[in-house]
mmCIF file of N, CA, C and O in Angstrom:
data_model
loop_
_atom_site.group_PDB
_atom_site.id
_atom_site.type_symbol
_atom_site.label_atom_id
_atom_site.label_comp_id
_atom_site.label_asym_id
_atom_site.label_seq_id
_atom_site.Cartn_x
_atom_site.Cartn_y
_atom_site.Cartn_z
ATOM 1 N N UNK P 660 -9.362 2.195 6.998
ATOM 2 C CA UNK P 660 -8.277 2.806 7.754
ATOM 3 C C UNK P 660 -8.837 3.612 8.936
ATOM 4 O O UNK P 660 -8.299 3.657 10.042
ATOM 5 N N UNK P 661 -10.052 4.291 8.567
ATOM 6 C CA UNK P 661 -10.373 4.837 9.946
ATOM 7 C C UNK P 661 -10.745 4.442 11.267
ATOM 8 O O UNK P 661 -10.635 5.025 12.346
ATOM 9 N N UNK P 662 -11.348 2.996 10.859
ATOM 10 C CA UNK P 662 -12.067 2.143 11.687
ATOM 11 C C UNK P 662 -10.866 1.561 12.376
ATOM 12 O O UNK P 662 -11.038 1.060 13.487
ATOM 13 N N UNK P 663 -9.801 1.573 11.897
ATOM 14 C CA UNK P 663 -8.832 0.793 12.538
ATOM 15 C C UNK P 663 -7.513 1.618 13.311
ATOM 16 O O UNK P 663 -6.821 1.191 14.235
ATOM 17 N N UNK P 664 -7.404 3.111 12.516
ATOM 18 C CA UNK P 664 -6.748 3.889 13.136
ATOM 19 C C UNK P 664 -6.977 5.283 13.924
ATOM 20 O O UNK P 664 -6.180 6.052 14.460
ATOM 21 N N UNK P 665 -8.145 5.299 13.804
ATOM 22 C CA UNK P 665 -8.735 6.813 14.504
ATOM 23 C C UNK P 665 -8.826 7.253 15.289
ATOM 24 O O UNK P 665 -9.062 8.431 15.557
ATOM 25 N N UNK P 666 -8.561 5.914 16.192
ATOM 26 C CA UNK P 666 -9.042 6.341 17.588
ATOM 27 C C UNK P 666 -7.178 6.727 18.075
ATOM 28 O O UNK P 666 -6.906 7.049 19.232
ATOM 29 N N UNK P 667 -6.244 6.631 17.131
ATOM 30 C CA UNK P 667 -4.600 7.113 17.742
ATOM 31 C C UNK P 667 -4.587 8.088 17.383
ATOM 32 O O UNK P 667 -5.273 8.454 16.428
ATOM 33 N N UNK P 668 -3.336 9.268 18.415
ATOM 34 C CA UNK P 668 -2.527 10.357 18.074
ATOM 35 C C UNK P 668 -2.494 10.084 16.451
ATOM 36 O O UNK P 668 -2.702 8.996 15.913
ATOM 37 N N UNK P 669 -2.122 11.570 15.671
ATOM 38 C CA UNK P 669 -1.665 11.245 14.522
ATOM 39 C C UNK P 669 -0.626 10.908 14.618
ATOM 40 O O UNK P 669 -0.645 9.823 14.036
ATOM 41 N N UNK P 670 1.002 11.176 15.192
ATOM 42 C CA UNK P 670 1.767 10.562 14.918
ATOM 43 C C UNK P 670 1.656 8.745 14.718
ATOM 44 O O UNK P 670 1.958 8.072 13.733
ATOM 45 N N UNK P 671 1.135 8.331 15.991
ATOM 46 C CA UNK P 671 0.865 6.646 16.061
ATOM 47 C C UNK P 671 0.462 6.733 14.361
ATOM 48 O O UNK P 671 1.213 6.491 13.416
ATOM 49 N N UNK P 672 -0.753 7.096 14.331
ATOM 50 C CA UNK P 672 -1.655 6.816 13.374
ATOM 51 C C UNK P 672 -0.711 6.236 12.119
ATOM 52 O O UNK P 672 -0.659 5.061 11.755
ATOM 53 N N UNK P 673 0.166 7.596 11.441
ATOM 54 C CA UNK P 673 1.166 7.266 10.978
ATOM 55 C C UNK P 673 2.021 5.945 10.573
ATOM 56 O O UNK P 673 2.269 5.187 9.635
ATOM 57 N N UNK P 674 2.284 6.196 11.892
ATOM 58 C CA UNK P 674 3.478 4.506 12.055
ATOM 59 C C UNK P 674 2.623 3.456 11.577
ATOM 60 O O UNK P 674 2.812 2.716 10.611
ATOM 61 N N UNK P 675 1.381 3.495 12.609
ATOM 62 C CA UNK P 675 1.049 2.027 12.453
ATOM 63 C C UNK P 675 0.407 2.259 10.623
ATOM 64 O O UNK P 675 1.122 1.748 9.761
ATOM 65 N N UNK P 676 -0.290 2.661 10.365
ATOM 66 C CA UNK P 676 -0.584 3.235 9.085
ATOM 67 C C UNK P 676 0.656 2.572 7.997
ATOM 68 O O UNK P 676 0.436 1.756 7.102
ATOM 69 N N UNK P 677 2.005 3.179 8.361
ATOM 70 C CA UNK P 677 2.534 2.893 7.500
ATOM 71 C C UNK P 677 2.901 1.187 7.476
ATOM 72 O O UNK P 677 2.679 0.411 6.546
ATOM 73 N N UNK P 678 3.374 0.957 8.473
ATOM 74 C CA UNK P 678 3.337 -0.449 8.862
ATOM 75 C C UNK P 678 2.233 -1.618 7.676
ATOM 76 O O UNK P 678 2.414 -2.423 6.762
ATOM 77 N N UNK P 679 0.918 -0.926 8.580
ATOM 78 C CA UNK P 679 -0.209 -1.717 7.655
ATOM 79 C C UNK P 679 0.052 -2.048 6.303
ATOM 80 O O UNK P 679 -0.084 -3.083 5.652
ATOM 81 N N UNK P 680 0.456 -0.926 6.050
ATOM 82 C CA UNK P 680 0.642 -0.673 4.531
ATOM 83 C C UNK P 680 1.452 -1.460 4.066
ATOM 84 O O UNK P 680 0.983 -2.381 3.397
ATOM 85 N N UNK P 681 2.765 -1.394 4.228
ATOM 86 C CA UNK P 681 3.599 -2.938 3.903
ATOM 87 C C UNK P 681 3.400 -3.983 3.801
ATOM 88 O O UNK P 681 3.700 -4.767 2.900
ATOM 89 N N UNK P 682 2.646 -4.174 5.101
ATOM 90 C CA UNK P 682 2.539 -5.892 5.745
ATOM 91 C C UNK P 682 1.823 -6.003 4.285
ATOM 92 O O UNK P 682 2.512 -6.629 3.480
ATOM 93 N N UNK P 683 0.366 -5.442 3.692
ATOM 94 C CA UNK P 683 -0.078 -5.545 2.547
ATOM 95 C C UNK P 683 0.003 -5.894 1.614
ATOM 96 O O UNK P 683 -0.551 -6.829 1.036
ATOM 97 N N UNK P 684 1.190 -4.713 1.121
ATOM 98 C CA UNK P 684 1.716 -4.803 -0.362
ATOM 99 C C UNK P 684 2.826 -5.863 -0.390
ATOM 100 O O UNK P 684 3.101 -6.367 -1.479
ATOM 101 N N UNK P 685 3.610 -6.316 0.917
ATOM 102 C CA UNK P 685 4.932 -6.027 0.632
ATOM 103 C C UNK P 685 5.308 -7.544 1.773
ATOM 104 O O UNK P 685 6.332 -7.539 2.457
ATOM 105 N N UNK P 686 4.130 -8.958 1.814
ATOM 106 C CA UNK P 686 3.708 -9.588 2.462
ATOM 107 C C UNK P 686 5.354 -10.471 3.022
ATOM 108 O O UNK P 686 6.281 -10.730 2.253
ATOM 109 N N UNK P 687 5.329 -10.737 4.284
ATOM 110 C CA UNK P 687 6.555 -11.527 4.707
ATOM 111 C C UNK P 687 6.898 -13.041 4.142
ATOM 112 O O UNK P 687 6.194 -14.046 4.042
ATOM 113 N N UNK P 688 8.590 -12.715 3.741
ATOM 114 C CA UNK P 688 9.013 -13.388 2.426
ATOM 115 C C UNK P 688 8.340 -13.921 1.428
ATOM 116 O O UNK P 688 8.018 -15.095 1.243
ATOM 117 N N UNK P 689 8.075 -12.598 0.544
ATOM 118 C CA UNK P 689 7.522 -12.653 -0.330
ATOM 119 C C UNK P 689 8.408 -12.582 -1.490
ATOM 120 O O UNK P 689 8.287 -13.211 -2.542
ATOM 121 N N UNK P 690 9.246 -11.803 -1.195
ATOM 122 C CA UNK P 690 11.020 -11.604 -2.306
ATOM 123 C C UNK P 690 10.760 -11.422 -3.521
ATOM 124 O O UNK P 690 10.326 -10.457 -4.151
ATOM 125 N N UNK P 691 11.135 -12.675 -3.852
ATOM 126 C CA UNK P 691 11.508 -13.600 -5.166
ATOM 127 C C UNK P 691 10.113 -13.415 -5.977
ATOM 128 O O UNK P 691 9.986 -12.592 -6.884
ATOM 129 N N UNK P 692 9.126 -14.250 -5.552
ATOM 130 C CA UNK P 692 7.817 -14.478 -5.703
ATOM 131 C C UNK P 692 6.936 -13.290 -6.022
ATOM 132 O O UNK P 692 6.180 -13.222 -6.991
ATOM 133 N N UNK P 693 7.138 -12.251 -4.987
ATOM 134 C CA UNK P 693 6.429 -10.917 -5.313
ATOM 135 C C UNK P 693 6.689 -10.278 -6.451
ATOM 136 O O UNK P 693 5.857 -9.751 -7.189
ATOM 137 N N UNK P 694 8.388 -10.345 -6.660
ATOM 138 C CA UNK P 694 8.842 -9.840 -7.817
ATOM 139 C C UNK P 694 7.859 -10.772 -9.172
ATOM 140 O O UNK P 694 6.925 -10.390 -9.876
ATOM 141 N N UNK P 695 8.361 -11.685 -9.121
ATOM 142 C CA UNK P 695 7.405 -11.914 -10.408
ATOM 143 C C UNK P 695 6.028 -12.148 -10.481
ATOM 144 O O UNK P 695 5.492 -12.464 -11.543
ATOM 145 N N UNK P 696 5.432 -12.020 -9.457
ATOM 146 C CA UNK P 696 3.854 -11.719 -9.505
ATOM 147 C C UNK P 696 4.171 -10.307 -10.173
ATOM 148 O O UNK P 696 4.093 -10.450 -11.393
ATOM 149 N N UNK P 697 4.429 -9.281 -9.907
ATOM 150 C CA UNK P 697 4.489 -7.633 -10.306
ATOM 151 C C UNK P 697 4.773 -7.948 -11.681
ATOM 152 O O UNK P 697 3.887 -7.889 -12.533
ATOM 153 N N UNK P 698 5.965 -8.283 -11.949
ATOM 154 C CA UNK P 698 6.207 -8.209 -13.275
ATOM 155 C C UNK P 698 4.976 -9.294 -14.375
ATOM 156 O O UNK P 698 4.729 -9.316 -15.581
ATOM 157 N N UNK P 699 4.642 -9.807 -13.582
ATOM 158 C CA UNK P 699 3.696 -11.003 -14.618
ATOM 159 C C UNK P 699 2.301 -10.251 -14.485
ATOM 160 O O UNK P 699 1.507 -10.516 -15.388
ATOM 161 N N UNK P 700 1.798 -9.212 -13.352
ATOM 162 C CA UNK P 700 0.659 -8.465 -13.258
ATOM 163 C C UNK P 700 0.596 -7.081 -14.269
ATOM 164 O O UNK P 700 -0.382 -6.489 -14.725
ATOM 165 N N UNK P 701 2.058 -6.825 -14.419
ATOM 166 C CA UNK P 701 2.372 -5.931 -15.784
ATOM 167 C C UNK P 701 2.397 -6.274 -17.037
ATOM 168 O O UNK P 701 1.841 -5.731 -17.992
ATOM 169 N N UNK P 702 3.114 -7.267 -16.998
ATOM 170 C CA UNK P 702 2.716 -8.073 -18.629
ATOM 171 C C UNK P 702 1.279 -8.179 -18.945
ATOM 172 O O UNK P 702 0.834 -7.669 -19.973
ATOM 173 N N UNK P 703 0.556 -8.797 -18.136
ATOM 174 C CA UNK P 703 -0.972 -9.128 -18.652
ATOM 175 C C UNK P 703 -1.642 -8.121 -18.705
ATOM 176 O O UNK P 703 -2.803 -8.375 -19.028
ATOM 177 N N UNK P 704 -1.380 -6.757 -18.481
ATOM 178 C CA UNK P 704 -2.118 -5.134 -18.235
ATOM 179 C C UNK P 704 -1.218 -4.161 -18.892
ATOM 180 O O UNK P 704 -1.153 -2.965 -18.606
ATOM 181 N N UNK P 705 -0.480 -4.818 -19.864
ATOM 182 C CA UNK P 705 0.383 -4.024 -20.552
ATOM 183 C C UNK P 705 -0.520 -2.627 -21.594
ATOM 184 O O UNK P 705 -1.210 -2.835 -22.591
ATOM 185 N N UNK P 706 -0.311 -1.686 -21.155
ATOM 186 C CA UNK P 706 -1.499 -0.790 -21.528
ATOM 187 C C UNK P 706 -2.720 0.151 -21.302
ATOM 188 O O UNK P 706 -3.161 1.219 -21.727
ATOM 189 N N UNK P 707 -3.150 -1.208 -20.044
ATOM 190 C CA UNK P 707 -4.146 -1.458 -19.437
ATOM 191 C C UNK P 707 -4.115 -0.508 -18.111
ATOM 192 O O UNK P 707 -3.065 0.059 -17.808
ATOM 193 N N UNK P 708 -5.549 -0.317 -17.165
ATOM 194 C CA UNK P 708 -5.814 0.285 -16.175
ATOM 195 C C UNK P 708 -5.822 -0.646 -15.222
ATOM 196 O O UNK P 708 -6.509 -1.664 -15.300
ATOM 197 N N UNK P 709 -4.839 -0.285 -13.973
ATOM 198 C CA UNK P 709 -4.953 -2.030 -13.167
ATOM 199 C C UNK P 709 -5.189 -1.115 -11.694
ATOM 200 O O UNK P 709 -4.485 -0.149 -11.400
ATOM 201 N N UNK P 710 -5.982 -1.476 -11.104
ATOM 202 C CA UNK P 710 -6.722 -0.845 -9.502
ATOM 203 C C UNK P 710 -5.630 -1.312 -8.905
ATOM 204 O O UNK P 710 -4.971 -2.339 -9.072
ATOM 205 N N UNK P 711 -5.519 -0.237 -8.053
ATOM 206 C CA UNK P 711 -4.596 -0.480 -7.005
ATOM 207 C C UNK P 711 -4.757 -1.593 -6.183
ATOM 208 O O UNK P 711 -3.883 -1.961 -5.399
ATOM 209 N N UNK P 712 -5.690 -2.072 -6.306
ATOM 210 C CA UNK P 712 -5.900 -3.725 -5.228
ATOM 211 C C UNK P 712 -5.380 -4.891 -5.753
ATOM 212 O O UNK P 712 -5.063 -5.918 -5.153
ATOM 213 N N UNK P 713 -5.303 -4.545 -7.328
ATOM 214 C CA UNK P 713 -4.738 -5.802 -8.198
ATOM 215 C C UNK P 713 -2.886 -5.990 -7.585
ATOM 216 O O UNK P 713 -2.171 -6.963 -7.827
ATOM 217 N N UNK P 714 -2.524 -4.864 -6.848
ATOM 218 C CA UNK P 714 -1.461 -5.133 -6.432
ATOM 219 C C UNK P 714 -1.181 -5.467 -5.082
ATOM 220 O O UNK P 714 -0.073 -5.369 -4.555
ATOM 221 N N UNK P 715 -2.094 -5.814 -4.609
ATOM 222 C CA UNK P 715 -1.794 -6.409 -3.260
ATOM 223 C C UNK P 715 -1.289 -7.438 -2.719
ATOM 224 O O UNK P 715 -2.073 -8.383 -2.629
ATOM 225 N N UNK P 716 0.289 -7.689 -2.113
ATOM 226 C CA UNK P 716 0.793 -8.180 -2.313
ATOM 227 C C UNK P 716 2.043 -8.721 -3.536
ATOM 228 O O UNK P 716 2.927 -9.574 -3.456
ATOM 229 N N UNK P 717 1.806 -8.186 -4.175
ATOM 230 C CA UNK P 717 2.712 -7.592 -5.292
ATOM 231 C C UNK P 717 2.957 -6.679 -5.879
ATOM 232 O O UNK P 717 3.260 -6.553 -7.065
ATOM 233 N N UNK P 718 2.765 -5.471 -4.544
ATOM 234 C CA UNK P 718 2.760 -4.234 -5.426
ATOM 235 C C UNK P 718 4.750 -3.902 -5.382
ATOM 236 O O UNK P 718 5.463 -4.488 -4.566
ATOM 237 N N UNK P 719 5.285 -2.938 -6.365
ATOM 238 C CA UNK P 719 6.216 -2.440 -6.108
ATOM 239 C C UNK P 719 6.229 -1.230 -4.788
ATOM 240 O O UNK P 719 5.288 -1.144 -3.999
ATOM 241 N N UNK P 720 7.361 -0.410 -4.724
ATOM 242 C CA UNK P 720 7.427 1.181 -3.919
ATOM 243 C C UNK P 720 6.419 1.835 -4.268
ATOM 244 O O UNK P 720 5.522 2.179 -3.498
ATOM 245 N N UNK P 721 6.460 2.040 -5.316
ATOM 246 C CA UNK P 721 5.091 3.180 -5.910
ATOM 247 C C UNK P 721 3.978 2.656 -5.093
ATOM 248 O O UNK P 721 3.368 3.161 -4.150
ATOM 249 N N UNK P 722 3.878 1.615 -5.637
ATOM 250 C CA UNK P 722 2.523 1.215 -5.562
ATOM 251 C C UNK P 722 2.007 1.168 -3.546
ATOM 252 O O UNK P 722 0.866 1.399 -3.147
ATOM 253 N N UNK P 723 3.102 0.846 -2.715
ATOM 254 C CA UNK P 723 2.889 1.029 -1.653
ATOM 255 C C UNK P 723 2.843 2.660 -1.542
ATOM 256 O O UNK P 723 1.847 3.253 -1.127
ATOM 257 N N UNK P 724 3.720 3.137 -1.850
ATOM 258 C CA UNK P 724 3.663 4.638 -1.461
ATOM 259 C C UNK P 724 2.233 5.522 -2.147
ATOM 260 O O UNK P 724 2.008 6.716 -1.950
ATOM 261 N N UNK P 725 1.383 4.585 -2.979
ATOM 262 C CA UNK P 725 0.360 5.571 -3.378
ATOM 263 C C UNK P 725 -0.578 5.277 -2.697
ATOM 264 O O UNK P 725 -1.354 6.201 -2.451
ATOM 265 N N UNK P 726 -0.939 3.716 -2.041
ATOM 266 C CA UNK P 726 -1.943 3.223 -1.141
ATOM 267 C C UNK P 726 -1.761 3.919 0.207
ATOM 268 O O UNK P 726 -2.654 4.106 1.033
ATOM 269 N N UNK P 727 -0.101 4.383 0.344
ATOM 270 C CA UNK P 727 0.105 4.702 1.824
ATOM 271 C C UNK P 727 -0.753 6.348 1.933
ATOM 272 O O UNK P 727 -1.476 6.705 2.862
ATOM 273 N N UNK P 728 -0.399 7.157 0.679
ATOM 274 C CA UNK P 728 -0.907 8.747 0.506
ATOM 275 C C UNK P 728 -2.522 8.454 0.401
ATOM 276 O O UNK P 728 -3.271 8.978 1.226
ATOM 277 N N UNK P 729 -2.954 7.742 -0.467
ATOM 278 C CA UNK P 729 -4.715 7.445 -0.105
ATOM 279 C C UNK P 729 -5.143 7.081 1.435
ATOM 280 O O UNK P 729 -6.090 7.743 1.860
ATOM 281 N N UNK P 730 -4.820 6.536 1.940
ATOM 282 C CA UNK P 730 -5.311 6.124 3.314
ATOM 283 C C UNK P 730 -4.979 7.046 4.056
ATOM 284 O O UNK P 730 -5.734 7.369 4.974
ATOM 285 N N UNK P 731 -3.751 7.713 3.849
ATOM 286 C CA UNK P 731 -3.548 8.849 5.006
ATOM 287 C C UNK P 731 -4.203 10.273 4.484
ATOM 288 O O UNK P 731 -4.163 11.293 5.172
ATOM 289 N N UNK P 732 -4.699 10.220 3.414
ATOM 290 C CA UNK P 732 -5.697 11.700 3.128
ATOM 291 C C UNK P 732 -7.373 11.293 3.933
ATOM 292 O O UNK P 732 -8.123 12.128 4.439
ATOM 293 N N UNK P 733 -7.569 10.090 3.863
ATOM 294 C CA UNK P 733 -8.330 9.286 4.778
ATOM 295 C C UNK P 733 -8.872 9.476 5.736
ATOM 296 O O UNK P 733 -10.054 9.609 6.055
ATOM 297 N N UNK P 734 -7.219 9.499 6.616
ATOM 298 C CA UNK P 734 -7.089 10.082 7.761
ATOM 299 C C UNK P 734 -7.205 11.598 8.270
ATOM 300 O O UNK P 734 -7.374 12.138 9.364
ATOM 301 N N UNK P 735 -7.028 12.033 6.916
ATOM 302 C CA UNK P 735 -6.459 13.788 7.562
ATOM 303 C C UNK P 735 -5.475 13.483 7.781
ATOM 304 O O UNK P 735 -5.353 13.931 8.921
ATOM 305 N N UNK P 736 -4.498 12.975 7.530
ATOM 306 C CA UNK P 736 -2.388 12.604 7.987
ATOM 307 C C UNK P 736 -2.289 13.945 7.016
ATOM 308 O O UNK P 736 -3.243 14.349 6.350
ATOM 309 N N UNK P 737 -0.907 14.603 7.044
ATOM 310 C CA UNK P 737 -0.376 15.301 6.213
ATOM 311 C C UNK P 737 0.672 14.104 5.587
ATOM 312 O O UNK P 737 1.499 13.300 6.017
ATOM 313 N N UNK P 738 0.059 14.542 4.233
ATOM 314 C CA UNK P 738 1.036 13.392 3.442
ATOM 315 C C UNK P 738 1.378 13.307 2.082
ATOM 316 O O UNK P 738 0.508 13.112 1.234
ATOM 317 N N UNK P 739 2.809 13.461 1.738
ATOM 318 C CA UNK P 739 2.672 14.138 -0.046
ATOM 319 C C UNK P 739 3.596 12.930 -0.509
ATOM 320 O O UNK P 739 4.381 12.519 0.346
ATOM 321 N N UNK P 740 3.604 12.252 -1.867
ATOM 322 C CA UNK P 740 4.124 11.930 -2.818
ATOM 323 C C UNK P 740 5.718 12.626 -3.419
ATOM 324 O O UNK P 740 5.512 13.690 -4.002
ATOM 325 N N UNK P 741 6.384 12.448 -3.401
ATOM 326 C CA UNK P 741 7.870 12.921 -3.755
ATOM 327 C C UNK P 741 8.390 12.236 -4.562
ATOM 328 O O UNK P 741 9.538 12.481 -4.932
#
């Protein structure tokens, strides 16, 4: 993230930041498909410790919103979890 956003204002940083972050987790028309990758990446880790990368591309909200708060502490972004 730094290599790619550091050299912007923090606000930019932000946007595009958050942006990134989607395109990621949250890949174009992915819908249907994403949904049950997630749910079939939960079944098989039922219990289990699963890295946040195992959801890429199938992550749910959370899971974008916790990659989005790691990368922006990264940054130095001010950025909290709610």
């Amino acid at each position: 993230a730094r290599k790619r956003f550091s050299h912007l204002p923090p606000e930019q940083q932000a946007k595009e930041l958050a942006k990134y972050v989607h395109e990621i987790m949250c890949p174009a028309g992915s819908g249907a498909e994403q949904q049950k990758a997630y749910r079939d990446l939960m079944r098989q880790n039922a219990g289990k410790a699963v890295l946040l990368s195992d959801f890429e591309g199938k992550g749910s909200c959370t899971q974008e919103a916790l990659l989005l708060k790691v990368l922006a502490d990264e940054l130095g972004l001010k950025c909290n979890l709610v």
